[in-house]
XYZ file of C-alpha atoms in Angstrom:
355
model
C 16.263 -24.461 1.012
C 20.103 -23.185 0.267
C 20.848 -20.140 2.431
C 21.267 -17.856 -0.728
C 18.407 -18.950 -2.418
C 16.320 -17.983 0.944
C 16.978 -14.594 0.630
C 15.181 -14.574 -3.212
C 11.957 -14.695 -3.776
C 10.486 -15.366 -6.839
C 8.111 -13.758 -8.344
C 5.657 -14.167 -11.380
C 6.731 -11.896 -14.476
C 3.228 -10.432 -14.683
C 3.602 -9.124 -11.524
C 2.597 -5.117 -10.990
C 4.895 -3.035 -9.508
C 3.573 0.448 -8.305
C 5.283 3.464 -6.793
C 3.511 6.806 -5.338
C 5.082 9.354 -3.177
C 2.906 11.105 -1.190
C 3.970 15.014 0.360
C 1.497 16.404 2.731
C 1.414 19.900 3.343
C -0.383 21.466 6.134
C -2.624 24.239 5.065
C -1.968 27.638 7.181
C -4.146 30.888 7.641
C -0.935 32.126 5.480
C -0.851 30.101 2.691
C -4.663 30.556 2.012
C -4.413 34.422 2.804
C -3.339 35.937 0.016
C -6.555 34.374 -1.987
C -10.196 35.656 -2.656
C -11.541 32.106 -0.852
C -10.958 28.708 -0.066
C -11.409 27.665 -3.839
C -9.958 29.986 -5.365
C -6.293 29.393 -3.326
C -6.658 25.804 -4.809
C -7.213 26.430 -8.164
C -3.892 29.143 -8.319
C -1.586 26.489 -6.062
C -2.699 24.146 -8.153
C -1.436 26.172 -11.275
C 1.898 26.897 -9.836
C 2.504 22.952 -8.805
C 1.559 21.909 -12.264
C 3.599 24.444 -14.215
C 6.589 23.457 -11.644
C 5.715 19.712 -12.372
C 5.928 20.437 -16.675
C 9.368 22.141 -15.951
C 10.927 19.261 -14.000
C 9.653 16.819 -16.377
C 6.757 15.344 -13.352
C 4.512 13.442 -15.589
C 1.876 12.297 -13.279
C 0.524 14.778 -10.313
C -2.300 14.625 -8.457
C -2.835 17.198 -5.814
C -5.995 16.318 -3.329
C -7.542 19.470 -1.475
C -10.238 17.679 0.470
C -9.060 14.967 2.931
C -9.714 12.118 1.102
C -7.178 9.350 1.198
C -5.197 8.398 -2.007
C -5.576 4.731 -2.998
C -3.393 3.472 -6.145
C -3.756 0.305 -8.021
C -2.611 -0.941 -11.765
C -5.128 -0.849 -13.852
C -4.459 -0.897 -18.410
C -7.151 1.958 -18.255
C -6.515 5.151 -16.412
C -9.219 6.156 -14.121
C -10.021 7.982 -10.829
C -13.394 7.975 -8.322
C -14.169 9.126 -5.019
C -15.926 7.784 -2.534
C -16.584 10.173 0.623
C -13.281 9.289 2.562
C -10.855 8.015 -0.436
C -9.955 9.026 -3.534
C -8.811 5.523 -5.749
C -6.692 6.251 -8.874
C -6.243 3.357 -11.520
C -3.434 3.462 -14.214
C -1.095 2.013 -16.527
C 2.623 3.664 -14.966
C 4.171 2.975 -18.862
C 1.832 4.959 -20.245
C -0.702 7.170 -18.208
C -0.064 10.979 -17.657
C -2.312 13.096 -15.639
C -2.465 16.133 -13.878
C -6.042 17.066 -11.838
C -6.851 18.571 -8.870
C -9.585 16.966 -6.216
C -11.453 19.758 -4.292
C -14.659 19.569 -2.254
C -16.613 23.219 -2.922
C -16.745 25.384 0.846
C -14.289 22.708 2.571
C -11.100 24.012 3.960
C -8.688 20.625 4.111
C -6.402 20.140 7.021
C -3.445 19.408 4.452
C -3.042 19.890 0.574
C -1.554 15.994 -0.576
C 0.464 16.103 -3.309
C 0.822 12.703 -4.824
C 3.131 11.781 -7.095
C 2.441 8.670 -9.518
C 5.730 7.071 -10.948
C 5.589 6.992 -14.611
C 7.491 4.306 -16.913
C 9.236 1.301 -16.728
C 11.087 -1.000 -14.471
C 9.748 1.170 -11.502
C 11.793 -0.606 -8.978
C 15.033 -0.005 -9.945
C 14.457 3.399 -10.747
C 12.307 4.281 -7.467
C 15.520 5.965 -6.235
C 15.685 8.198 -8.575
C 12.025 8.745 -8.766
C 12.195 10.148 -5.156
C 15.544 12.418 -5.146
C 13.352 13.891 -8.501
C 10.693 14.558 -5.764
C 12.858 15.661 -3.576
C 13.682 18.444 -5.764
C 10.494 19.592 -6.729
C 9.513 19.843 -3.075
C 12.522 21.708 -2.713
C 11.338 24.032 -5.232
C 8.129 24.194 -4.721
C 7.837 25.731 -1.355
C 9.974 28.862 -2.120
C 7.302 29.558 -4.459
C 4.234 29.079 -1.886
C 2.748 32.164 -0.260
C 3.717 30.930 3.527
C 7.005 30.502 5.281
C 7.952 27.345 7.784
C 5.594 25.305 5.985
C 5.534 21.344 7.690
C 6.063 18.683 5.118
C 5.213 14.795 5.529
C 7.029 12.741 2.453
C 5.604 9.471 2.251
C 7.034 6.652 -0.191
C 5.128 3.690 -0.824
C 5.825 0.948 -3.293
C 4.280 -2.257 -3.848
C 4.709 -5.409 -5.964
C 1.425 -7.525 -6.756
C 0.460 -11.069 -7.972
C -2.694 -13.697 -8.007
C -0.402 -16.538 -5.646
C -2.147 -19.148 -8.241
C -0.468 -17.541 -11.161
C 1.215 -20.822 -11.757
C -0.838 -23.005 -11.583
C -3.348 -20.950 -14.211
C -0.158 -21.458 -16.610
C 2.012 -18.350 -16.046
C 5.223 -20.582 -15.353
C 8.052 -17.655 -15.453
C 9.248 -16.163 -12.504
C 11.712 -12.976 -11.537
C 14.097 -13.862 -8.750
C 14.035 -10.677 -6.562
C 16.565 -9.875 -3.600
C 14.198 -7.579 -1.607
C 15.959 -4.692 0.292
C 15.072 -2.228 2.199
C 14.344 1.192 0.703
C 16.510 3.323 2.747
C 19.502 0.614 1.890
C 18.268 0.384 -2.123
C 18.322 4.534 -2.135
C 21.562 4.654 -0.158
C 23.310 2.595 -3.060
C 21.985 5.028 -5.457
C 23.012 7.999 -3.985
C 19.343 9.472 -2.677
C 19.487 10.861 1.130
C 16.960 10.205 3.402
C 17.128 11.872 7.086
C 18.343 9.720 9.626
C 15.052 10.280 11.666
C 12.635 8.329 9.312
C 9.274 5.424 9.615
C 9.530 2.603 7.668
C 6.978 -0.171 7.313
C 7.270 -3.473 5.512
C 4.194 -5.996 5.203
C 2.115 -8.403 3.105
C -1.265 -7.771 2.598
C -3.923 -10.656 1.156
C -7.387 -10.506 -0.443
C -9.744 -13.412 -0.262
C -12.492 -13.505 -2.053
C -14.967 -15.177 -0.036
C -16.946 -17.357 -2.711
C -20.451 -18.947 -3.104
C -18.195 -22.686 -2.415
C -16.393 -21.634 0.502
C -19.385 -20.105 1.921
C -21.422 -23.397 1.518
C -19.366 -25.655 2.145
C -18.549 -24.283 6.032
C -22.398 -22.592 6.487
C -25.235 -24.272 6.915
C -27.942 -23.566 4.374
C -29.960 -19.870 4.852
C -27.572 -19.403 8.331
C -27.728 -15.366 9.036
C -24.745 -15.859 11.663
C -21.666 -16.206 9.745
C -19.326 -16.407 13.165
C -18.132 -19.846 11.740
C -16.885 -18.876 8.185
C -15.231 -15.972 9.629
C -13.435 -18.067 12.943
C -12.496 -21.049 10.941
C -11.082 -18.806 8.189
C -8.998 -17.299 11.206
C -7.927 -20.167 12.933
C -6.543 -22.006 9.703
C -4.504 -18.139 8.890
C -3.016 -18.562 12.031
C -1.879 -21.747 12.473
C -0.610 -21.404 9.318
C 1.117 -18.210 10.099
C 2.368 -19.713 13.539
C 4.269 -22.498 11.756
C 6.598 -19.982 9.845
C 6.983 -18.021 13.016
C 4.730 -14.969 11.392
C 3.616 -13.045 14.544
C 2.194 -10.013 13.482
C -1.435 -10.619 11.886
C -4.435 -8.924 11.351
C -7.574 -10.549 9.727
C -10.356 -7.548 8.268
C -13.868 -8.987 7.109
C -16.144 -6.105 7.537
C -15.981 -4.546 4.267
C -14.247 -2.210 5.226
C -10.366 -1.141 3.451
C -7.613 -1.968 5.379
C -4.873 0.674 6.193
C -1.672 -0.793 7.647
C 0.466 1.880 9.848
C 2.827 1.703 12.349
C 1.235 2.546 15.684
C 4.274 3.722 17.138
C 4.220 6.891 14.935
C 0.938 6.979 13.550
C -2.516 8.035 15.098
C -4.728 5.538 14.497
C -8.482 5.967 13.920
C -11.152 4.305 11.806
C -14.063 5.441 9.982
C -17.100 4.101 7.910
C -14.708 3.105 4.889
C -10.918 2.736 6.792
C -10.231 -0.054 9.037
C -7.057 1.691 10.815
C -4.780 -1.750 11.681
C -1.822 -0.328 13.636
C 1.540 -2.256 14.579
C 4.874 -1.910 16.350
C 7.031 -3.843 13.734
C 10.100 -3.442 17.012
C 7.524 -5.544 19.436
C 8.631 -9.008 20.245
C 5.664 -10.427 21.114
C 2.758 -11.900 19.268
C 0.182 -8.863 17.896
C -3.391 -10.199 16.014
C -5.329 -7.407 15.078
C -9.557 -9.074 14.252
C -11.946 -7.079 12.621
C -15.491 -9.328 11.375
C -18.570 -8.979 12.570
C -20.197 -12.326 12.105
C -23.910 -10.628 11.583
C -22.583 -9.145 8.819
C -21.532 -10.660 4.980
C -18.253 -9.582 3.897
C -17.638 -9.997 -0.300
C -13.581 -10.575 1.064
C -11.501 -11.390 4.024
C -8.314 -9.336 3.998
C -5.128 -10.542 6.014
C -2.145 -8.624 6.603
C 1.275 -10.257 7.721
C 4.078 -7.917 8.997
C 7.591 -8.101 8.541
C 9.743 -7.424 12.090
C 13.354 -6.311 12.652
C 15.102 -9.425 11.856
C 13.284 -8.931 8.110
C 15.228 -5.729 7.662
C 19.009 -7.109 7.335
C 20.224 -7.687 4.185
C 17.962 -9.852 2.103
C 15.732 -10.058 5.036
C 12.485 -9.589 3.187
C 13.386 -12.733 0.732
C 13.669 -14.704 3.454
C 9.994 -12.998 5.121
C 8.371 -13.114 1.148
C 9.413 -17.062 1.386
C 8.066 -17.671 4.988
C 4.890 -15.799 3.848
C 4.780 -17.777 0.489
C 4.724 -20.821 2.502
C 1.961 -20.246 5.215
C -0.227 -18.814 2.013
C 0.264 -22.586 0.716
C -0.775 -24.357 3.573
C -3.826 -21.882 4.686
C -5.015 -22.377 0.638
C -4.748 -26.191 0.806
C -6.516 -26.165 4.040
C -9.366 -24.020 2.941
C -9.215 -26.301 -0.500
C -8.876 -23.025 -2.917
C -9.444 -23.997 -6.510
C -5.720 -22.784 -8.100
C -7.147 -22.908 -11.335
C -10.031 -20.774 -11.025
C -9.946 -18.696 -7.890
C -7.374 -15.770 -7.092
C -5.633 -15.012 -3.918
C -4.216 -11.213 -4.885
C -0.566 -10.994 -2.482
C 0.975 -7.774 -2.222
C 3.972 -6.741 -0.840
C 4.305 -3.406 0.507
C 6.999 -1.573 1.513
C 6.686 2.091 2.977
C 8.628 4.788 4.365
C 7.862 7.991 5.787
C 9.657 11.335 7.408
C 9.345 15.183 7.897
C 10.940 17.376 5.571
């Protein structure tokens, strides 16, 4: 492949692009004090963040008062559930407004998560200005709080999404993309990001595992399911190895995977979060397994991430094509059916700092 055309990657024209910035603020004996109780502080902050949101023209805040993690996905109908550790928002970013407040009655939360859902079109190219509009309303915000020094987390993550089959079920445009970075992409735009800052880029796959892969690798009414799980592993990473991919992680214990970067992040699963952590800096090989083969999984997840040589200029084409390629040859080795079956890719890219 041509040089320039390695650092493209191109993507179906159905594919979903999603944008959320996340603020975390830690909650203080003095931002609650001024409040009858627990509940009651919620409700009002929540009243001043959504009147600040109308003003500066916000059109989709959520603000999450009980711990639970924010998960967002596309979805043509806007909804929202909670299970006891996450909170999983669906929606349509062209058209779906919303402003609600997620509180758990007598629980004091560690931190009040204010996350922001981008609203309208072409969401990449206008994620810069997306976050300098955040940016702002943080800046505002906190002037109006009852607390001084509060610590804030800002967390931007972004996403693009596609069935890796799309093709071959008929969907024959693509989008040529020249991934970049975000603190490069908001640079160019004029949005400032501190020099101290995380930043994350990685791949993440979902497998169904299905009634013919299942048969066709375990024998009939076998309990142990050790060999669907290790030859589903061994065929992801020689795959991976022959595009040089060394940082992997395979989850099959139905469990959702949560991708961080260990150097910065505290790592810790729980009975819904499998906590994968990485040092994207580390040269040498890190595989991160996570199946139990007594138990059924309904997917195998795999997550590839991208290192420092990724992060140059037009770096993540040239990762997005390496990954593109091992995601071939693992689905001709585990003889996927194109036509019928989905392999969901997403590419994530995240970024993180104190504010």
């Amino acid at each position: 492949m041509p040089y320039h055309h390695q650092k493209r990657i191109y993507i179906p024209t159905n594919a979903r692009s999603n944008q959320y910035i996340l603020a975390e603020i830690r909650v203080t004996d003095e931002l609650l004090g001024g409040y009858d109780d627990v509940q009651d502080a919620y409700r009002q902050l929540s009243q001043t963040v959504f009147s600040l949101a109308d003003k500066q023209e916000i059109h989709n805040i959520q603000i999450i008062a009980n711990d639970k993690l924010p998960v967002v996905r596309f979805h043509t109908e806007a909804y929202s559930f909670e299970t006891a550790e996450q909170i999983r928002f669906f929606y349509n970013p062209a058209y779906h407004e919303a402003q609600n407040l997620f509180a758990t009655a007598g629980h004091r939360a560690r931190k009040l998560r204010l996350v922001f859902l981008a609203t309208g079109s072409e969401l990449r190219s206008n994620s810069a200005t997306f976050h300098a509009k955040v940016q702002y309303f943080m800046d505002s915000l906190l002037p109006l709080l009852p607390a001084t020094g509060l610590a804030v987390k800002i967390r931007d993550h972004q996403h693009l999404s596609y069935d890796f089959f799309t093709k071959a079920k008929g969907n024959k445009e693509t989008y040529g993309y020249k991934l970049r970075a975000i603190d490069k992409r908001y640079q160019a735009r004029g949005c400032q990001l501190p020099q101290e800052h995380s930043a994350l880029n990685y791949v993440t796959v979902s497998l169904p595992l299905s009634r013919k892969l299942k048969q066709r690798i375990l024998p009939e009414g076998m309990t142990d399911f050790t060999p669907l799980y290790q030859y589903l592993e061994d065929k992801f990473l020689s795959a991976a190895s022959t595009k040089q991919l060394s940082r992997l992680a395979m989850v099959a214990n139905g469990l959702t995977p949560i991708v961080r970067n260990s150097k910065f992040e505290t790592l810790e699963s729980t009975a819904e979060l499998q906590m994968i952590g990485f040092d994207p800096n580390a040269t040498e090989q890190q595989f991160s397994r996570h199946w139990q083969g007594d138990k059924l999984a309904e997917a195998a997840h795999f997550a590839i991430v991208a290192g420092p040589k990724d992060c140059d200029d037009g770096g993540y084409g040239r990762f997005m094509n390496q990954v593109e390629e091992a995601l071939r040859s693992f689905a001709n080795e585990i003889d996927m059916d194109k036509e019928h079956e989905d392999l969901i890719l997403r590419f994530h890219q995240h970024i993180s700092y104190r504010r």
